[in-house]
Short mmCIF file of C-alpha atoms in Angstrom, two decimals:
data_model
loop_
_atom_site.label_atom_id
_atom_site.label_comp_id
_atom_site.label_asym_id
_atom_site.label_seq_id
_atom_site.Cartn_x
_atom_site.Cartn_y
_atom_site.Cartn_z
CA MET G 1 -24.79 60.94 -68.00
CA ALA G 2 -23.64 59.52 -64.54
CA ASP G 3 -20.27 57.99 -64.10
CA ASN G 4 -20.45 54.44 -65.76
CA GLY G 5 -18.41 52.83 -63.17
CA VAL G 6 -20.68 53.87 -60.37
CA ASN G 7 -23.67 52.86 -62.37
CA GLU G 8 -22.52 49.54 -63.05
CA GLU G 9 -21.43 48.83 -59.42
CA LEU G 10 -24.94 49.89 -58.41
CA GLY G 11 -26.55 47.35 -60.64
CA LYS G 12 -28.02 49.99 -63.12
CA ASN G 13 -28.84 47.36 -65.71
CA ASN G 14 -30.39 44.86 -63.18
CA GLN G 15 -33.39 46.72 -62.06
CA PRO G 16 -37.19 45.49 -62.29
CA VAL G 17 -38.60 45.60 -65.68
CA TYR G 18 -41.59 47.69 -64.74
CA ILE G 19 -40.54 51.26 -64.65
CA SER G 20 -41.99 54.43 -63.38
CA ALA G 21 -40.31 57.20 -65.34
CA VAL G 22 -40.03 60.63 -64.15
CA ILE G 23 -38.47 63.49 -66.25
CA PHE G 24 -36.67 65.81 -63.88
CA LEU G 25 -36.38 69.28 -65.54
CA LEU G 26 -34.65 70.79 -62.42
CA LYS G 27 -30.82 70.88 -62.98
CA PRO G 28 -28.25 72.48 -60.65
CA VAL G 29 -28.26 76.28 -61.09
CA PRO G 30 -27.35 77.92 -63.42
CA VAL G 31 -27.84 75.04 -65.95
CA TRP G 32 -30.93 72.79 -66.32
CA THR G 33 -30.22 69.32 -65.33
CA GLN G 34 -30.30 66.12 -67.52
CA THR G 35 -33.29 63.89 -67.43
CA TRP G 36 -33.27 61.39 -64.50
CA VAL G 37 -35.30 58.23 -64.86
CA VAL G 38 -36.25 56.42 -61.70
CA ARG G 39 -37.38 52.92 -61.91
CA CYS G 40 -39.55 52.36 -59.01
CA ALA G 41 -40.33 48.81 -57.61
CA GLU G 42 -41.94 49.48 -54.42
CA GLY G 43 -44.88 51.80 -55.03
CA ILE G 44 -45.81 55.47 -55.52
CA ASP G 45 -44.54 56.38 -51.99
CA GLU G 46 -41.01 55.90 -53.19
CA LEU G 47 -41.61 57.81 -56.57
CA LEU G 48 -43.06 60.68 -54.41
CA GLU G 49 -40.11 60.69 -52.05
CA THR G 50 -37.57 60.95 -54.94
CA ILE G 51 -39.55 63.80 -56.44
CA ALA G 52 -39.50 65.56 -53.08
CA THR G 53 -35.74 64.98 -52.91
CA GLN G 54 -35.27 66.83 -56.15
CA ILE G 55 -37.61 69.61 -55.34
CA LEU G 56 -35.60 70.11 -52.06
CA PHE G 57 -32.35 70.30 -54.31
CA PHE G 58 -33.95 72.96 -56.36
CA VAL G 59 -35.18 74.99 -53.49
CA TYR G 60 -31.66 74.69 -52.01
CA ASP G 61 -30.09 76.00 -55.18
CA LEU G 62 -32.41 78.87 -55.27
CA ILE G 63 -31.33 79.85 -51.68
CA VAL G 64 -27.58 79.44 -52.13
CA PHE G 65 -27.15 80.70 -55.86
CA ILE G 66 -26.09 84.21 -54.80
CA PRO G 67 -23.64 83.05 -52.10
CA PHE G 68 -22.14 80.64 -54.54
CA LYS G 69 -21.64 83.52 -57.13
CA ILE G 70 -19.97 85.58 -54.54
CA TRP G 71 -17.81 83.13 -52.61
CA ALA G 72 -17.28 79.93 -54.73
CA ASP G 73 -16.00 81.64 -57.89
CA PRO G 74 -16.37 78.78 -60.21
CA SER G 75 -14.65 80.48 -63.14
CA GLN G 76 -11.49 80.67 -61.00
CA LYS G 77 -11.72 76.91 -60.40
CA LEU G 78 -12.11 76.28 -64.08
CA ARG G 79 -9.19 78.32 -65.00
CA MET G 80 -7.13 76.42 -62.33
CA SER G 81 -8.33 73.17 -63.64
CA GLN G 82 -7.70 73.96 -67.31
CA ARG G 83 -4.21 75.34 -66.89
CA SER G 84 -1.29 73.37 -68.30
CA LYS G 85 0.41 71.00 -65.80
CA ALA G 86 3.02 69.06 -67.71
CA GLY G 87 4.70 69.13 -71.16
CA PRO G 88 7.67 67.68 -73.07
CA VAL G 89 10.92 69.05 -71.95
CA LYS G 90 11.67 70.33 -75.51
CA ASP G 91 8.86 72.52 -76.51
CA GLY G 92 6.98 71.18 -79.57
CA ASP G 93 8.70 67.80 -79.39
CA PRO G 94 6.36 65.21 -77.82
CA THR G 95 8.90 62.57 -78.20
CA SER G 96 11.18 64.14 -75.36
CA PRO G 97 10.54 63.30 -71.86
CA TRP G 98 7.37 64.82 -70.29
CA ARG G 99 7.77 66.38 -66.97
CA HIS G 100 5.67 68.43 -64.47
CA ASN G 101 5.77 72.08 -65.25
CA ASN G 102 7.31 72.92 -61.76
CA VAL G 103 10.48 71.03 -62.70
CA LYS G 104 10.48 71.28 -66.60
CA GLU G 105 13.60 73.45 -66.71
CA GLY G 106 15.39 72.22 -63.46
CA PRO G 107 16.37 68.97 -61.74
CA LEU G 108 13.76 66.41 -60.72
CA ALA G 109 12.71 66.39 -57.17
CA SER G 110 15.05 64.03 -55.21
CA HIS G 111 14.69 64.89 -51.40
CA VAL G 112 12.29 66.45 -48.96
CA PHE G 113 14.66 68.00 -46.40
CA GLU G 114 17.93 69.49 -47.37
CA GLY G 115 20.82 67.20 -46.61
CA CYS G 116 18.42 64.18 -45.88
CA HIS G 117 19.10 61.52 -48.53
CA THR G 118 18.28 58.33 -46.60
CA LEU G 119 15.03 57.32 -44.83
CA ALA G 120 16.76 57.46 -41.48
CA GLU G 121 17.99 60.99 -42.01
CA GLN G 122 14.52 61.95 -43.17
CA TRP G 123 13.07 60.19 -40.21
CA ASN G 124 15.39 61.91 -37.58
CA GLU G 125 14.58 65.40 -39.33
CA CYS G 126 10.85 64.60 -38.84
CA VAL G 127 11.56 63.74 -35.14
CA ARG G 128 13.54 67.07 -34.69
CA ARG G 129 10.70 69.26 -36.30
CA TYR G 130 7.57 67.51 -35.11
CA GLY G 131 8.84 65.57 -31.96
CA ASP G 132 5.80 66.47 -29.69
CA LEU G 133 3.11 65.90 -32.37
CA ASP G 134 1.02 62.79 -32.83
CA CYS G 135 2.82 60.06 -35.12
CA LEU G 136 1.38 56.67 -34.82
CA GLY G 137 -2.13 55.92 -33.58
CA THR G 138 -3.66 52.59 -32.61
CA ARG G 139 -7.10 51.63 -31.63
CA GLU G 140 -7.69 49.41 -28.61
CA VAL G 141 -9.58 46.23 -29.30
CA LEU G 142 -12.21 45.94 -26.81
CA SER G 143 -13.65 42.47 -27.78
CA ILE G 144 -13.79 40.07 -30.78
CA HIS G 145 -17.05 38.44 -31.77
CA LYS G 146 -16.76 35.26 -33.87
CA GLU G 147 -19.64 33.96 -36.12
CA LYS G 148 -19.43 30.67 -37.97
CA GLN G 149 -20.94 31.07 -41.46
CA LYS G 150 -22.75 28.43 -43.52
CA THR G 151 -19.68 28.06 -45.56
CA GLY G 152 -17.65 26.99 -42.37
CA LYS G 153 -15.65 30.06 -42.34
CA ILE G 154 -15.33 32.31 -39.24
CA PHE G 155 -16.53 35.76 -39.54
CA GLU G 156 -14.86 38.14 -37.02
CA LYS G 157 -16.42 41.49 -35.85
CA TRP G 158 -14.01 43.65 -33.89
CA GLU G 159 -15.37 46.22 -31.26
CA MET G 160 -12.84 48.94 -31.31
CA GLY G 161 -12.16 51.59 -28.64
CA ASN G 162 -10.44 55.02 -28.98
CA TYR G 163 -7.17 55.83 -30.48
CA HIS G 164 -3.98 55.90 -28.46
CA TRP G 165 -1.33 58.10 -29.89
CA ARG G 166 2.41 58.03 -29.76
CA SER G 167 4.45 61.32 -30.46
CA PHE G 168 7.25 61.32 -32.85
CA LYS G 169 9.73 61.38 -29.94
CA ASN G 170 8.20 58.39 -28.39
CA VAL G 171 8.04 56.41 -31.58
CA ASP G 172 11.69 57.23 -32.26
CA GLU G 173 12.68 56.02 -28.82
CA ARG G 174 10.95 52.59 -29.60
CA VAL G 175 12.69 52.53 -33.03
CA ASN G 176 16.04 52.91 -31.29
CA MET G 177 15.07 50.15 -28.88
CA VAL G 178 14.23 47.76 -31.73
CA ALA G 179 17.40 48.85 -33.48
CA SER G 180 19.58 48.12 -30.63
CA GLY G 181 17.69 45.10 -29.67
CA LEU G 182 18.49 43.60 -33.19
CA SER G 183 22.10 44.53 -32.68
CA SER G 184 22.26 42.58 -29.51
CA LEU G 185 20.67 39.47 -31.38
CA GLY G 186 23.67 39.59 -33.83
CA CYS G 187 22.04 41.26 -36.83
CA LYS G 188 24.80 43.02 -38.82
CA LYS G 189 24.66 45.71 -41.53
CA ASN G 190 23.09 44.34 -44.69
CA ASP G 191 21.41 41.36 -43.08
CA LYS G 192 18.09 41.01 -44.52
CA ILE G 193 14.98 41.28 -42.34
CA ILE G 194 11.64 39.64 -43.39
CA LEU G 195 8.52 41.52 -42.35
CA PHE G 196 5.60 39.09 -42.81
CA ALA G 197 2.69 40.74 -40.87
CA GLU G 198 -0.41 42.77 -41.38
CA THR G 199 -0.17 46.62 -41.37
CA ARG G 200 0.20 47.73 -37.66
CA GLU G 201 2.15 50.10 -35.36
CA GLU G 202 4.96 47.46 -34.63
CA TRP G 203 5.36 46.87 -38.50
CA MET G 204 6.30 50.58 -38.92
CA THR G 205 8.35 50.80 -35.83
CA THR G 206 10.37 47.69 -37.06
CA ALA G 207 10.81 49.06 -40.71
CA LEU G 208 12.25 52.41 -39.29
CA ALA G 209 14.63 50.55 -37.06
CA CYS G 210 15.72 48.52 -39.99
CA PHE G 211 16.26 51.72 -42.04
CA LYS G 212 18.46 53.20 -39.42
CA SER G 213 20.58 49.96 -39.14
CA CYS G 214 21.01 49.40 -42.78
CA LEU G 215 18.93 46.12 -42.61
CA PRO G 216 17.25 45.65 -45.84
CA VAL G 217 13.50 45.08 -45.04
CA VAL G 218 11.86 42.05 -47.14
CA THR G 219 8.09 42.78 -47.15
CA VAL G 220 5.89 39.65 -47.64
CA TYR G 221 2.09 40.16 -47.97
CA ALA G 222 0.22 38.63 -45.02
CA THR G 223 -2.35 37.26 -47.56
CA LEU G 224 0.01 35.18 -49.62
CA GLY G 225 -0.45 31.47 -49.65
CA ASP G 226 2.00 29.07 -48.10
CA GLU G 227 3.86 28.09 -51.31
CA ALA G 228 4.38 31.91 -52.08
CA VAL G 229 5.56 32.58 -48.44
CA GLU G 230 8.07 29.72 -48.55
CA TYR G 231 9.51 30.79 -52.00
CA ALA G 232 10.01 34.44 -50.71
CA LEU G 233 11.70 33.22 -47.60
CA LYS G 234 13.84 30.80 -49.31
CA GLU G 235 14.96 33.24 -52.12
CA VAL G 236 16.21 36.14 -49.76
CA ASP G 237 17.78 33.64 -47.38
CA ALA G 238 17.07 35.76 -44.40
CA LYS G 239 17.88 34.60 -40.95
CA THR G 240 15.43 36.78 -39.06
CA VAL G 241 11.55 37.01 -39.54
CA PHE G 242 9.19 39.53 -37.90
CA THR G 243 5.52 38.13 -38.14
CA SER G 244 2.28 38.32 -36.23
CA GLU G 245 1.19 35.76 -33.75
CA ILE G 246 -1.61 34.62 -36.04
CA LEU G 247 0.80 34.12 -38.89
CA LEU G 248 3.42 32.28 -36.90
CA PRO G 249 2.39 28.90 -37.82
CA LYS G 250 3.08 29.62 -41.51
CA VAL G 251 6.62 30.63 -40.85
CA LEU G 252 7.01 27.48 -38.62
CA LYS G 253 5.71 25.28 -41.48
CA ALA G 254 8.24 26.88 -43.85
CA ILE G 255 11.03 26.00 -41.53
CA LYS G 256 9.91 22.44 -41.21
CA ASN G 257 9.92 22.38 -44.81
CA GLY G 258 13.82 23.26 -45.06
CA ILE G 259 13.72 27.02 -44.90
CA GLN G 260 16.82 28.34 -42.86
CA VAL G 261 15.45 30.76 -40.24
CA SER G 262 17.17 31.25 -36.92
CA LYS G 263 15.18 33.91 -35.28
CA ILE G 264 11.47 34.82 -35.19
CA ILE G 265 10.09 37.91 -33.37
CA PHE G 266 6.34 37.92 -33.41
CA PHE G 267 3.78 40.68 -32.72
CA ALA G 268 1.27 39.95 -29.97
CA SER G 269 -2.32 39.06 -31.18
CA PRO G 270 -5.17 41.27 -30.00
CA ASP G 271 -7.21 38.27 -29.59
CA PRO G 272 -6.43 36.61 -26.26
CA GLN G 273 -7.95 33.44 -27.57
CA THR G 274 -5.16 33.06 -30.10
CA GLU G 275 -3.09 29.97 -28.89
CA HIS G 276 0.04 28.94 -30.69
CA LYS G 277 3.11 27.05 -29.52
CA HIS G 278 6.09 29.59 -29.28
CA ASP G 279 8.76 27.16 -28.87
CA ASP G 280 10.79 25.19 -31.61
CA GLU G 281 14.25 23.55 -30.96
CA ASN G 282 15.64 24.84 -34.20
CA VAL G 283 14.91 28.56 -33.92
CA GLN G 284 14.88 31.31 -31.53
CA ILE G 285 11.26 32.75 -30.99
CA ILE G 286 10.70 35.84 -28.93
CA SER G 287 8.01 38.50 -28.61
CA PHE G 288 8.33 42.01 -29.89
CA GLU G 289 8.01 43.40 -26.36
CA ASP G 290 10.99 41.07 -25.25
CA LEU G 291 12.99 42.62 -28.09
CA LEU G 292 12.16 46.12 -26.98
CA ASN G 293 13.25 45.30 -23.44
CA GLN G 294 16.67 44.05 -24.71
CA GLY G 295 17.16 47.51 -26.55
CA SER G 296 18.06 51.02 -25.39
CA PRO G 297 15.97 54.22 -26.24
CA GLU G 298 19.32 56.18 -26.59
CA ALA G 299 19.86 57.76 -30.02
CA PHE G 300 20.96 55.16 -32.65
CA GLU G 301 23.22 56.59 -35.24
CA PRO G 302 22.17 55.68 -38.92
CA ARG G 303 24.41 53.47 -40.85
CA SER G 304 22.80 53.61 -44.26
CA SER G 305 23.76 55.40 -47.49
CA PRO G 306 21.44 56.61 -50.35
CA GLU G 307 22.36 53.79 -52.54
CA ASP G 308 21.85 50.96 -49.95
CA ILE G 309 18.78 48.70 -50.40
CA ALA G 310 15.92 49.59 -48.00
CA VAL G 311 13.26 47.33 -48.99
CA ILE G 312 12.86 44.27 -51.24
CA MET G 313 9.17 44.34 -51.84
CA TYR G 314 7.48 41.05 -53.34
CA THR G 315 4.87 41.68 -55.81
CA SER G 316 1.89 39.29 -56.00
CA GLY G 317 3.32 37.52 -59.01
CA THR G 318 0.25 37.55 -61.62
CA THR G 319 2.28 35.15 -63.67
CA GLY G 320 4.63 32.83 -62.09
CA ASN G 321 6.41 33.22 -58.82
CA PRO G 322 6.47 36.77 -56.82
CA LYS G 323 9.33 39.03 -57.88
CA GLY G 324 11.29 40.92 -55.18
CA VAL G 325 11.59 44.56 -56.29
CA MET G 326 14.79 46.04 -54.86
CA ILE G 327 14.15 49.54 -53.62
CA SER G 328 16.92 51.96 -52.34
CA HIS G 329 16.79 54.73 -49.77
CA GLU G 330 17.21 57.00 -52.75
CA ASN G 331 14.42 55.71 -54.47
CA ILE G 332 12.07 56.28 -51.64
CA VAL G 333 13.03 59.40 -50.58
CA ALA G 334 12.68 60.73 -54.21
CA ALA G 335 9.14 59.22 -54.39
CA VAL G 336 8.14 60.95 -51.26
CA ALA G 337 9.53 64.20 -52.51
CA GLY G 338 7.42 63.71 -55.55
CA GLN G 339 4.23 63.38 -53.58
CA ILE G 340 3.38 59.80 -53.70
CA PRO G 341 -0.35 59.22 -54.39
CA ALA G 342 -2.85 57.39 -51.92
CA VAL G 343 -4.75 54.39 -53.19
CA MET G 344 -8.51 54.92 -52.34
CA ASP G 345 -9.86 51.73 -54.22
CA ARG G 346 -10.95 50.08 -50.87
CA ILE G 347 -12.68 53.09 -49.67
CA TYR G 348 -14.63 53.23 -53.13
CA LYS G 349 -15.46 49.51 -52.92
CA ALA G 350 -16.62 49.86 -49.27
CA VAL G 351 -18.97 52.65 -50.17
CA ILE G 352 -20.40 50.88 -53.01
CA GLU G 353 -21.09 47.66 -51.14
CA GLU G 354 -22.87 49.66 -48.35
CA VAL G 355 -25.08 51.27 -51.01
CA ASN G 356 -25.83 48.02 -52.82
CA SER G 357 -26.80 46.53 -49.49
CA ASN G 358 -29.66 49.04 -49.04
CA SER G 359 -33.10 49.41 -50.74
CA LEU G 360 -33.80 50.33 -54.22
CA LEU G 361 -35.06 53.78 -53.20
CA PHE G 362 -31.78 54.29 -51.29
CA ARG G 363 -29.56 53.25 -54.40
CA GLU G 364 -31.67 55.58 -56.59
CA MET G 365 -31.34 58.55 -54.30
CA PHE G 366 -27.60 57.98 -53.90
CA ARG G 367 -27.29 57.75 -57.78
CA ALA G 368 -29.17 61.14 -58.09
CA CYS G 369 -27.05 62.72 -55.37
CA TYR G 370 -23.81 61.43 -57.01
CA GLU G 371 -24.86 62.59 -60.37
CA ARG G 372 -25.99 66.01 -59.28
CA LYS G 373 -22.57 66.41 -57.25
CA ARG G 374 -20.49 65.44 -60.41
CA ALA G 375 -22.27 67.87 -62.78
CA ARG G 376 -21.75 70.80 -60.37
CA TYR G 377 -18.18 69.75 -59.73
CA GLU G 378 -17.21 69.79 -63.38
CA GLU G 379 -18.84 73.06 -63.82
CA GLY G 380 -16.62 74.56 -61.10
CA TYR G 381 -19.34 74.60 -58.38
CA THR G 382 -19.02 73.01 -54.99
CA SER G 383 -21.42 72.25 -52.19
CA PHE G 384 -20.59 73.82 -48.85
CA ILE G 385 -22.44 71.26 -46.78
CA LEU G 386 -21.45 68.19 -48.73
CA ASN G 387 -17.82 69.26 -49.05
CA LYS G 388 -17.63 69.84 -45.36
CA PHE G 389 -19.14 66.36 -44.79
CA MET G 390 -16.56 64.64 -47.08
CA ASN G 391 -13.61 66.60 -45.68
CA ILE G 392 -14.42 65.55 -42.16
CA CYS G 393 -15.23 61.85 -42.91
CA PHE G 394 -12.68 61.08 -45.69
CA CYS G 395 -10.03 63.50 -45.45
CA CYS G 396 -10.90 64.67 -48.98
CA PRO G 397 -9.98 65.87 -51.56
CA VAL G 398 -9.38 62.52 -53.01
CA VAL G 399 -7.41 62.41 -56.50
CA GLN G 400 -6.52 59.63 -58.84
CA GLY G 401 -2.85 58.56 -59.71
CA TYR G 402 -0.96 55.93 -61.45
CA GLY G 403 2.28 54.13 -60.38
CA LEU G 404 3.59 50.70 -59.57
CA THR G 405 5.85 48.88 -57.17
CA GLU G 406 8.85 49.12 -59.56
CA THR G 407 8.49 53.08 -59.17
CA CYS G 408 7.82 53.12 -55.34
CA GLY G 409 4.19 53.81 -56.08
CA ALA G 410 5.14 57.02 -57.79
CA GLY G 411 4.18 57.96 -61.39
CA THR G 412 1.41 60.39 -61.87
CA LEU G 413 -1.05 62.21 -59.77
CA ALA G 414 -4.00 64.30 -60.63
CA ASP G 415 -3.89 67.97 -59.48
CA THR G 416 -6.25 68.80 -56.57
CA HIS G 417 -7.49 71.74 -58.65
CA ASP G 418 -8.34 69.42 -61.67
CA LEU G 419 -12.14 69.33 -62.10
CA SER G 420 -12.21 66.73 -64.90
CA THR G 421 -12.65 62.97 -63.90
CA GLY G 422 -10.97 59.71 -65.18
CA THR G 423 -7.72 61.29 -65.39
CA VAL G 424 -4.42 60.20 -63.66
CA GLY G 425 -2.78 63.60 -63.92
CA PRO G 426 0.54 64.87 -64.75
CA PRO G 427 3.92 63.29 -63.82
CA LEU G 428 5.09 63.61 -60.17
CA THR G 429 8.06 66.25 -59.79
CA SER G 430 10.48 63.22 -58.89
CA ILE G 431 9.99 61.49 -62.29
CA GLU G 432 9.78 61.97 -65.99
CA ILE G 433 7.67 60.09 -68.69
CA LEU G 434 8.67 59.08 -72.20
CA LEU G 435 6.12 58.07 -74.69
CA GLU G 436 7.50 55.43 -77.06
CA GLU G 437 5.66 54.76 -80.39
CA TRP G 438 3.71 51.60 -80.64
CA LYS G 439 2.95 51.13 -84.15
CA GLU G 440 0.71 48.04 -83.92
CA ALA G 441 -1.86 50.01 -81.79
CA GLY G 442 -1.58 53.18 -83.71
CA TYR G 443 0.02 54.90 -80.64
CA SER G 444 2.45 57.75 -81.33
CA PRO G 445 3.67 60.87 -79.46
CA HIS G 446 2.77 62.75 -82.80
CA ASN G 447 -0.71 62.08 -82.51
CA GLU G 448 -3.33 64.89 -81.84
CA THR G 449 -3.51 63.57 -78.30
CA PRO G 450 0.10 62.21 -77.69
CA GLN G 451 0.00 58.46 -77.06
CA GLY G 452 2.60 55.67 -76.59
CA GLU G 453 3.99 53.08 -74.16
CA VAL G 454 4.81 54.82 -70.89
CA LEU G 455 8.34 54.64 -69.87
CA ILE G 456 9.16 56.04 -66.55
CA GLY G 457 12.42 57.51 -65.43
CA GLY G 458 13.84 59.19 -62.22
CA LYS G 459 15.48 58.49 -58.84
CA SER G 460 12.26 56.78 -57.65
CA VAL G 461 12.61 53.95 -60.20
CA ALA G 462 13.69 50.79 -58.34
CA ILE G 463 17.24 49.07 -58.69
CA GLY G 464 15.75 45.93 -60.16
CA TYR G 465 14.45 42.52 -59.31
CA TYR G 466 16.33 40.36 -56.42
CA ASN G 467 18.17 37.29 -57.84
CA ASN G 468 16.39 37.89 -61.30
CA PRO G 469 18.79 39.66 -63.75
CA GLU G 470 16.92 38.58 -66.76
CA LYS G 471 13.67 40.37 -65.60
CA THR G 472 15.73 43.23 -64.47
CA LYS G 473 17.36 43.73 -68.00
CA ILE G 474 13.79 43.36 -69.57
CA GLY G 475 12.01 45.89 -67.28
CA ILE G 476 14.81 48.24 -66.26
CA SER G 477 17.07 49.50 -68.96
CA ASP G 478 20.27 51.61 -68.41
CA GLY G 479 21.24 51.17 -72.26
CA ASP G 480 21.13 54.89 -72.86
CA ILE G 481 23.78 55.53 -70.08
CA GLU G 482 26.07 52.87 -71.59
CA SER G 483 25.88 54.18 -74.91
CA LEU G 484 26.64 57.72 -73.75
CA CYS G 485 29.62 56.44 -72.03
CA ASN G 486 30.88 54.93 -75.33
CA ASN G 487 30.13 57.89 -77.34
CA LYS G 488 33.34 59.70 -78.51
CA ASP G 489 31.66 63.08 -78.56
CA MET G 490 30.52 62.76 -75.03
CA VAL G 491 33.98 61.56 -73.99
CA SER G 492 35.53 64.54 -75.54
CA ALA G 493 33.10 66.88 -74.10
CA VAL G 494 33.65 65.56 -70.49
CA LEU G 495 37.47 65.60 -70.94
CA LYS G 496 37.15 69.21 -72.03
CA ASP G 497 35.13 70.07 -68.89
CA VAL G 498 37.71 68.35 -66.61
CA HIS G 499 40.43 70.40 -68.27
CA SER G 500 38.44 73.48 -67.81
CA HIS G 501 37.91 72.64 -64.17
CA VAL G 502 41.73 71.72 -63.29
CA ASN G 503 43.12 74.55 -65.22
CA GLY G 504 45.85 76.35 -63.17
CA LYS G 505 45.16 73.92 -60.26
CA LEU G 506 47.28 70.93 -61.35
CA GLN G 507 50.76 70.41 -62.74
CA LYS G 508 50.68 69.70 -66.51
CA VAL G 509 51.79 66.02 -65.85
CA GLU G 510 48.79 65.60 -63.48
CA VAL G 511 46.23 66.61 -66.09
CA PRO G 512 44.63 63.47 -67.78
CA ARG G 513 44.91 63.42 -71.48
CA LYS G 514 42.60 60.48 -71.97
CA ILE G 515 39.61 59.41 -69.75
CA LEU G 516 37.16 56.42 -69.62
CA LEU G 517 33.47 56.84 -68.60
CA CYS G 518 32.06 54.00 -66.61
CA PRO G 519 28.30 53.28 -66.75
CA GLU G 520 28.29 51.48 -63.37
CA ALA G 521 28.21 53.47 -60.19
CA TRP G 522 31.14 52.88 -57.87
CA THR G 523 29.77 51.80 -54.48
CA PRO G 524 31.15 49.68 -51.68
CA ALA G 525 29.10 46.76 -53.06
CA THR G 526 31.20 46.82 -56.20
CA GLY G 527 34.47 46.56 -54.09
CA LEU G 528 36.07 49.71 -55.90
CA VAL G 529 35.62 52.07 -52.89
CA THR G 530 35.53 51.76 -49.23
CA GLU G 531 32.59 52.27 -46.81
CA ALA G 532 33.77 55.82 -46.50
CA LEU G 533 33.74 55.92 -50.35
CA LYS G 534 37.66 56.22 -50.57
CA LEU G 535 39.09 54.71 -53.83
CA LYS G 536 40.65 51.21 -53.66
CA ARG G 537 43.28 52.11 -56.20
CA LYS G 538 45.10 48.65 -56.43
CA THR G 539 41.43 46.97 -56.91
CA ILE G 540 40.55 49.49 -59.53
CA GLU G 541 43.87 49.07 -61.39
CA LYS G 542 43.40 45.19 -61.35
CA GLN G 543 39.67 45.39 -62.61
CA PHE G 544 40.34 48.00 -65.45
CA ARG G 545 43.91 46.85 -66.40
CA GLU G 546 42.83 46.21 -69.99
CA GLN G 547 41.03 49.63 -70.20
CA ILE G 548 44.03 51.41 -68.84
CA ASP G 549 46.47 49.69 -71.14
CA GLU G 550 44.32 50.82 -74.05
CA LEU G 551 44.24 54.41 -72.89
CA TYR G 552 48.20 54.42 -72.69
CA SER G 553 48.65 52.86 -76.04
#
């Protein structure tokens, strides 16, 4: 049977009542195919054309059968597909965390390049390695045709030119120019920068500049309504906004409604007919090109650390107002290290819409080709011609995954060798998954097929929700760490390890006899250490006075 999702999208159940049924006995070699029923609404010619297509497939299979057997090796593909890809850390205990087999017995993946633990360090390493290679490509907009629909909406059709590419080195120069330009405008470390624009070259350049400057990027979807935009701008209290020229009126409207923004940098519209007033007595408005001219292409030294917030990403807010997910440099670097999955839903939707816009014959032939391809794929066979076409057109192979904003998009990703369909694959190498029993639904890790509520852990899990500790406490739990810190056996084990480490290196009076384990990380934000991570002893003594007295009692 063909994939149900594709059949539903193609309107399988909405075809004409009168049916011309043809039983096709031809199946991809070496197994006979399933029956295919064709409902023909436009006469016997279409029926004959469909039969001719099936005959063509059969002849093709006869010709390529032996080459397939020699070079395609479907049995090897099946072995690769059916091999174990993940399992519980403790063998035989499905209640323990599940990991990808590559990291089952070692640490989770945390970085791509050795010694690069922030996005700025990772970017600089990419520039060093791939400096002269193409990095960002932008297509020139030749013309924009506008058509007014019956509904009153304006439909735009863009005529695009060729790609113009910038190398890694060239992009890095522009990144440094934006970073130094922001510094000249008075932006200081940890000042939040709002990015309210469509995806484009300037968006990525600005984000990289902010990562270098330790300026948290607050992303606001360009599709959000006025109310949601105002909510996001108000909550983060940012003074600088990057936006596109077409979205500039929304930002100015928010400012008139009381939002405190002092600087707006806008990306020029590709449409020369876009006309907006770029002056406001209460806010400084400059173009992105002017910002570049204020900066310098010289190397800009990174200021960020792994624990610093890189992005505050606002979700669409399916219930209530959007939530700002705080994502650190460490989170994103770990997610990249674990091979973050690509979202292909839009490609799928575009293909289905294109097919549905054609005739019944075209839809039936597409369904026949899809079903044949799926059947061959699941048996370990491939199509040399079709695979070449897909690889060139869509950069295949395409695999399915699972993740969410709170995990930087990371979660699970199907193996490229997996021939099964409808699976999201094993955990990425940067995360681990715990299946928690859900009695009401009958889900249990001990079921024949382990089931349960999916709990994701790892360095790619976000810090929490901005200005929303209640939601953070519900969705992101560090309870296990706190309970371990209060566990007497754990404290004794750590103390024993400390004694073993300092044995013979310290005087007897210098060796601690009692210790306190703190569940919170000591970062500059807590005030317990300096920016250089040196201890602030007086501050620590004052904050932990009660615990210190208890240790000495």
